[in-house]
Amino acid sequence: MKIHRIDVWQKDLPIQGPAYKMALQTLTALDTTLVRITTECGQEGWGEVCPLGPAYQPQHAAGARAAIGEVAPHLLGENPLHIERINSRMHQALCGSLYAKSAIDMACWDLAGKAYNARVCDLLGGAINTEIPSYYAIGLSSPEEASAVAIKKQTEGFQRLQLKVGGRALEEDIACIHKVAEVLQSGTALAVDANRGLNVSDAMQLSAACRDIRFIFEQPCQTYEQGLHLRKNCHHPIWLDEVIEDVNCLLRAIRDNAADGFGMKQSRVGGISQMRTVREICAVAGLPITCDDSWGGDLVAAACIHLGATVQPSLFAGSWIAAPYIQGHDDPQHPIKISNGRLKVPETHGLGVIPDTRLLASPVITFTL
Ligand code: 0XW
Ligand code: MG
């Protein structure tokens, strides 16, 4: 089997409803990239990468397409089932840009599943359950708005809520946490996510002011070192997210006892292959994770579900997906939807999602043998 063609699409993802507000970013639209690998026999694998805007992390949509354009010519003629070799070829051709490479990696896993008549989760060791928990992120808002959303989303079946803080007066963050805590049902977990928007002093004060409220404190500060300092002065478990930029960062954080869990975005570390390694390391270390991504449509959502389905439930905090903010589906026949706060593991081979190209514009670039 050989890669005969690689097509790359750009697609706008306007946010349905109010802007998505985090400590350091407010988003109204995203720019995603879909990739299709086609073999000489016509078998297809799909991948996607969607940075959370150009200022969130060292990633951006045009950069993803440029990086994919850099590596694609080196992959023509390669066997897409040899995923380790594909990744090796990508790293030989381009240093870094793991987020961009994740789309190619995803497409290879999708294609492998179809070639081996298996779902991606089956290739990763098998789904432990037929559905997994999702969670809902409550954007920066007033205490009243946040608690209203918390009530609504718990009614919809979510058993984990993530409350965004940071980038505003500390008093507002503290008031929001208290207000949301008042409406948390028994069994609903709370994550307070600052997306690096707090300095150490404010993070310490927030934790102290909310010491009687049970939550995990996700990525409070900008840097890894600030997190280490906070850790000595915090009343809450600390989970790291944005600073875990690759598997080496994860190993360092575990060695340093820097975190009690990790909010993971599969594209950031390089895709399904690398996220499988994250899963294994955290399982050995007994550290819980989420299996998320920055943003994206059905393909990214499916990848997060397939990964999450293979994480031991005791160490799995859920998969966030962007579907609630996106109008329509890439694959209307197999849409990825949250139901009762949970996500069904796709049942068909590969990712279980095949984008309808009639819903896409023309590819922005195509590489062929
Ligand atoms: C909630 N998420 C997984 C979605 C947005 O990309 C932000 C992210 C997070 O937890 O930081
Ligand atoms: Mg986070």
PDB file of N, CA and C in Angstrom, residues 17-66:
ATOM      1  N   GLY A  17     -23.513  30.943  18.563  1.00  0.00           N
ATOM      2  CA  GLY A  17     -23.822  31.475  19.881  1.00  0.00           C
ATOM      3  C   GLY A  17     -22.766  32.486  20.311  1.00  0.00           C
ATOM      4  N   PRO A  18     -22.730  32.761  21.604  1.00  0.00           N
ATOM      5  CA  PRO A  18     -21.814  33.809  22.092  1.00  0.00           C
ATOM      6  C   PRO A  18     -20.350  33.434  21.883  1.00  0.00           C
ATOM      7  N   ALA A  19     -19.526  34.438  21.894  1.00  0.00           N
ATOM      8  CA  ALA A  19     -18.087  34.215  21.729  1.00  0.00           C
ATOM      9  C   ALA A  19     -17.578  33.289  22.828  1.00  0.00           C
ATOM     10  N   TYR A  20     -16.518  32.563  22.496  1.00  0.00           N
ATOM     11  CA  TYR A  20     -15.920  31.617  23.459  1.00  0.00           C
ATOM     12  C   TYR A  20     -14.832  32.374  24.221  1.00  0.00           C
ATOM     13  N   LYS A  21     -15.091  32.689  25.470  1.00  0.00           N
ATOM     14  CA  LYS A  21     -14.196  33.568  26.229  1.00  0.00           C
ATOM     15  C   LYS A  21     -13.332  32.786  27.222  1.00  0.00           C
ATOM     16  N   MET A  22     -12.020  32.964  27.057  1.00  0.00           N
ATOM     17  CA  MET A  22     -11.061  32.391  28.000  1.00  0.00           C
ATOM     18  C   MET A  22     -10.221  33.536  28.541  1.00  0.00           C
ATOM     19  N   ALA A  23      -9.280  33.202  29.454  1.00  0.00           N
ATOM     20  CA  ALA A  23      -8.520  34.263  30.127  1.00  0.00           C
ATOM     21  C   ALA A  23      -7.800  35.159  29.136  1.00  0.00           C
ATOM     22  N   LEU A  24      -7.162  34.522  28.140  1.00  0.00           N
ATOM     23  CA  LEU A  24      -6.296  35.321  27.262  1.00  0.00           C
ATOM     24  C   LEU A  24      -6.811  35.416  25.836  1.00  0.00           C
ATOM     25  N   GLN A  25      -7.941  34.742  25.552  1.00  0.00           N
ATOM     26  CA  GLN A  25      -8.487  34.783  24.174  1.00  0.00           C
ATOM     27  C   GLN A  25     -10.007  34.892  24.237  1.00  0.00           C
ATOM     28  N   THR A  26     -10.547  35.618  23.262  1.00  0.00           N
ATOM     29  CA  THR A  26     -11.997  35.578  22.995  1.00  0.00           C
ATOM     30  C   THR A  26     -12.144  35.201  21.526  1.00  0.00           C
ATOM     31  N   LEU A  27     -12.876  34.112  21.280  1.00  0.00           N
ATOM     32  CA  LEU A  27     -12.945  33.572  19.918  1.00  0.00           C
ATOM     33  C   LEU A  27     -14.366  33.638  19.384  1.00  0.00           C
ATOM     34  N   THR A  28     -14.474  34.023  18.100  1.00  0.00           N
ATOM     35  CA  THR A  28     -15.796  34.043  17.443  1.00  0.00           C
ATOM     36  C   THR A  28     -15.829  33.115  16.239  1.00  0.00           C
ATOM     37  N   ALA A  29     -14.636  32.714  15.787  1.00  0.00           N
ATOM     38  CA  ALA A  29     -14.561  31.788  14.650  1.00  0.00           C
ATOM     39  C   ALA A  29     -13.218  31.086  14.684  1.00  0.00           C
ATOM     40  N   LEU A  30     -13.195  29.863  14.144  1.00  0.00           N
ATOM     41  CA  LEU A  30     -11.949  29.103  14.067  1.00  0.00           C
ATOM     42  C   LEU A  30     -11.701  28.735  12.606  1.00  0.00           C
ATOM     43  N   ASP A  31     -10.486  28.321  12.325  1.00  0.00           N
ATOM     44  CA  ASP A  31     -10.052  27.987  10.961  1.00  0.00           C
ATOM     45  C   ASP A  31      -9.451  26.583  11.030  1.00  0.00           C
ATOM     46  N   THR A  32     -10.135  25.619  10.460  1.00  0.00           N
ATOM     47  CA  THR A  32      -9.667  24.238  10.572  1.00  0.00           C
ATOM     48  C   THR A  32      -9.109  23.739   9.248  1.00  0.00           C
ATOM     49  N   THR A  33      -8.316  22.688   9.344  1.00  0.00           N
ATOM     50  CA  THR A  33      -7.681  22.081   8.162  1.00  0.00           C
ATOM     51  C   THR A  33      -8.014  20.596   8.127  1.00  0.00           C
ATOM     52  N   LEU A  34      -8.560  20.138   7.012  1.00  0.00           N
ATOM     53  CA  LEU A  34      -8.843  18.715   6.839  1.00  0.00           C
ATOM     54  C   LEU A  34      -7.830  18.153   5.847  1.00  0.00           C
ATOM     55  N   VAL A  35      -7.395  16.941   6.103  1.00  0.00           N
ATOM     56  CA  VAL A  35      -6.410  16.277   5.248  1.00  0.00           C
ATOM     57  C   VAL A  35      -6.960  14.912   4.841  1.00  0.00           C
ATOM     58  N   ARG A  36      -6.840  14.590   3.554  1.00  0.00           N
ATOM     59  CA  ARG A  36      -7.230  13.245   3.098  1.00  0.00           C
ATOM     60  C   ARG A  36      -6.034  12.595   2.432  1.00  0.00           C
ATOM     61  N   ILE A  37      -5.676  11.417   2.901  1.00  0.00           N
ATOM     62  CA  ILE A  37      -4.640  10.604   2.280  1.00  0.00           C
ATOM     63  C   ILE A  37      -5.327   9.545   1.428  1.00  0.00           C
ATOM     64  N   THR A  38      -4.907   9.402   0.173  1.00  0.00           N
ATOM     65  CA  THR A  38      -5.491   8.391  -0.712  1.00  0.00           C
ATOM     66  C   THR A  38      -4.380   7.468  -1.217  1.00  0.00           C
ATOM     67  N   THR A  39      -4.607   6.157  -1.148  1.00  0.00           N
ATOM     68  CA  THR A  39      -3.588   5.212  -1.610  1.00  0.00           C
ATOM     69  C   THR A  39      -3.768   4.928  -3.090  1.00  0.00           C
ATOM     70  N   GLU A  40      -2.806   4.150  -3.635  1.00  0.00           N
ATOM     71  CA  GLU A  40      -2.868   3.823  -5.067  1.00  0.00           C
ATOM     72  C   GLU A  40      -4.110   2.970  -5.366  1.00  0.00           C
ATOM     73  N   CYS A  41      -4.673   2.335  -4.331  1.00  0.00           N
ATOM     74  CA  CYS A  41      -5.879   1.503  -4.550  1.00  0.00           C
ATOM     75  C   CYS A  41      -7.152   2.285  -4.226  1.00  0.00           C
ATOM     76  N   GLY A  42      -7.008   3.553  -3.885  1.00  0.00           N
ATOM     77  CA  GLY A  42      -8.201   4.369  -3.645  1.00  0.00           C
ATOM     78  C   GLY A  42      -8.682   4.370  -2.210  1.00  0.00           C
ATOM     79  N   GLN A  43      -7.926   3.689  -1.296  1.00  0.00           N
ATOM     80  CA  GLN A  43      -8.348   3.744   0.118  1.00  0.00           C
ATOM     81  C   GLN A  43      -8.040   5.136   0.679  1.00  0.00           C
ATOM     82  N   GLU A  44      -8.907   5.598   1.558  1.00  0.00           N
ATOM     83  CA  GLU A  44      -8.770   6.977   2.059  1.00  0.00           C
ATOM     84  C   GLU A  44      -8.673   7.003   3.587  1.00  0.00           C
ATOM     85  N   GLY A  45      -7.866   7.936   4.087  1.00  0.00           N
ATOM     86  CA  GLY A  45      -7.817   8.216   5.516  1.00  0.00           C
ATOM     87  C   GLY A  45      -7.913   9.731   5.715  1.00  0.00           C
ATOM     88  N   TRP A  46      -8.673  10.137   6.723  1.00  0.00           N
ATOM     89  CA  TRP A  46      -8.890  11.568   6.962  1.00  0.00           C
ATOM     90  C   TRP A  46      -8.289  12.016   8.293  1.00  0.00           C
ATOM     91  N   GLY A  47      -7.801  13.245   8.306  1.00  0.00           N
ATOM     92  CA  GLY A  47      -7.288  13.859   9.530  1.00  0.00           C
ATOM     93  C   GLY A  47      -7.683  15.325   9.582  1.00  0.00           C
ATOM     94  N   GLU A  48      -7.535  15.909  10.733  1.00  0.00           N
ATOM     95  CA  GLU A  48      -7.899  17.325  10.917  1.00  0.00           C
ATOM     96  C   GLU A  48      -7.047  17.945  12.002  1.00  0.00           C
ATOM     97  N   VAL A  49      -6.787  19.235  11.856  1.00  0.00           N
ATOM     98  CA  VAL A  49      -6.140  19.997  12.928  1.00  0.00           C
ATOM     99  C   VAL A  49      -6.750  21.395  12.940  1.00  0.00           C
ATOM    100  N   CYS A  50      -7.067  21.859  14.156  1.00  0.00           N
ATOM    101  CA  CYS A  50      -7.718  23.172  14.287  1.00  0.00           C
ATOM    102  C   CYS A  50      -7.163  23.905  15.500  1.00  0.00           C
ATOM    103  N   PRO A  51      -6.103  24.711  15.296  1.00  0.00           N
ATOM    104  CA  PRO A  51      -5.562  25.488  16.418  1.00  0.00           C
ATOM    105  C   PRO A  51      -6.645  26.392  17.019  1.00  0.00           C
ATOM    106  N   LEU A  52      -6.452  26.748  18.276  1.00  0.00           N
ATOM    107  CA  LEU A  52      -7.435  27.594  18.961  1.00  0.00           C
ATOM    108  C   LEU A  52      -7.090  29.058  18.711  1.00  0.00           C
ATOM    109  N   GLY A  53      -7.084  29.414  17.414  1.00  0.00           N
ATOM    110  CA  GLY A  53      -6.688  30.780  17.048  1.00  0.00           C
ATOM    111  C   GLY A  53      -5.175  30.908  17.021  1.00  0.00           C
ATOM    112  N   PRO A  54      -4.673  32.015  16.456  1.00  0.00           N
ATOM    113  CA  PRO A  54      -3.221  32.169  16.247  1.00  0.00           C
ATOM    114  C   PRO A  54      -2.451  32.602  17.496  1.00  0.00           C
ATOM    115  N   ALA A  55      -3.166  32.958  18.588  1.00  0.00           N
ATOM    116  CA  ALA A  55      -2.450  33.550  19.729  1.00  0.00           C
ATOM    117  C   ALA A  55      -2.507  32.683  20.983  1.00  0.00           C
ATOM    118  N   TYR A  56      -3.132  31.521  20.848  1.00  0.00           N
ATOM    119  CA  TYR A  56      -3.324  30.688  22.049  1.00  0.00           C
ATOM    120  C   TYR A  56      -2.073  29.905  22.412  1.00  0.00           C
ATOM    121  N   GLN A  57      -1.506  29.255  21.400  1.00  0.00           N
ATOM    122  CA  GLN A  57      -0.247  28.514  21.579  1.00  0.00           C
ATOM    123  C   GLN A  57       0.574  28.718  20.304  1.00  0.00           C
ATOM    124  N   PRO A  58       1.799  28.214  20.267  1.00  0.00           N
ATOM    125  CA  PRO A  58       2.608  28.450  19.050  1.00  0.00           C
ATOM    126  C   PRO A  58       2.098  27.596  17.886  1.00  0.00           C
ATOM    127  N   GLN A  59       0.891  27.865  17.476  1.00  0.00           N
ATOM    128  CA  GLN A  59       0.233  27.111  16.416  1.00  0.00           C
ATOM    129  C   GLN A  59      -0.709  28.094  15.716  1.00  0.00           C
ATOM    130  N   HIS A  60      -0.850  27.940  14.400  1.00  0.00           N
ATOM    131  CA  HIS A  60      -1.923  28.706  13.740  1.00  0.00           C
ATOM    132  C   HIS A  60      -2.324  28.003  12.451  1.00  0.00           C
ATOM    133  N   ALA A  61      -3.506  28.307  11.983  1.00  0.00           N
ATOM    134  CA  ALA A  61      -4.106  27.516  10.909  1.00  0.00           C
ATOM    135  C   ALA A  61      -3.264  27.569   9.634  1.00  0.00           C
ATOM    136  N   ALA A  62      -2.842  28.768   9.242  1.00  0.00           N
ATOM    137  CA  ALA A  62      -2.028  28.867   8.013  1.00  0.00           C
ATOM    138  C   ALA A  62      -0.695  28.134   8.209  1.00  0.00           C
ATOM    139  N   GLY A  63      -0.201  28.173   9.433  1.00  0.00           N
ATOM    140  CA  GLY A  63       1.046  27.459   9.727  1.00  0.00           C
ATOM    141  C   GLY A  63       0.868  25.960   9.607  1.00  0.00           C
ATOM    142  N   ALA A  64      -0.292  25.492  10.033  1.00  0.00           N
ATOM    143  CA  ALA A  64      -0.571  24.050   9.912  1.00  0.00           C
ATOM    144  C   ALA A  64      -0.551  23.631   8.445  1.00  0.00           C
ATOM    145  N   ARG A  65      -1.206  24.416   7.598  1.00  0.00           N
ATOM    146  CA  ARG A  65      -1.261  24.069   6.174  1.00  0.00           C
ATOM    147  C   ARG A  65       0.118  24.192   5.534  1.00  0.00           C
ATOM    148  N   ALA A  66       0.885  25.161   5.978  1.00  0.00           N
ATOM    149  CA  ALA A  66       2.246  25.303   5.433  1.00  0.00           C
ATOM    150  C   ALA A  66       3.120  24.122   5.870  1.00  0.00           C
TER     151      ALA A  66
END
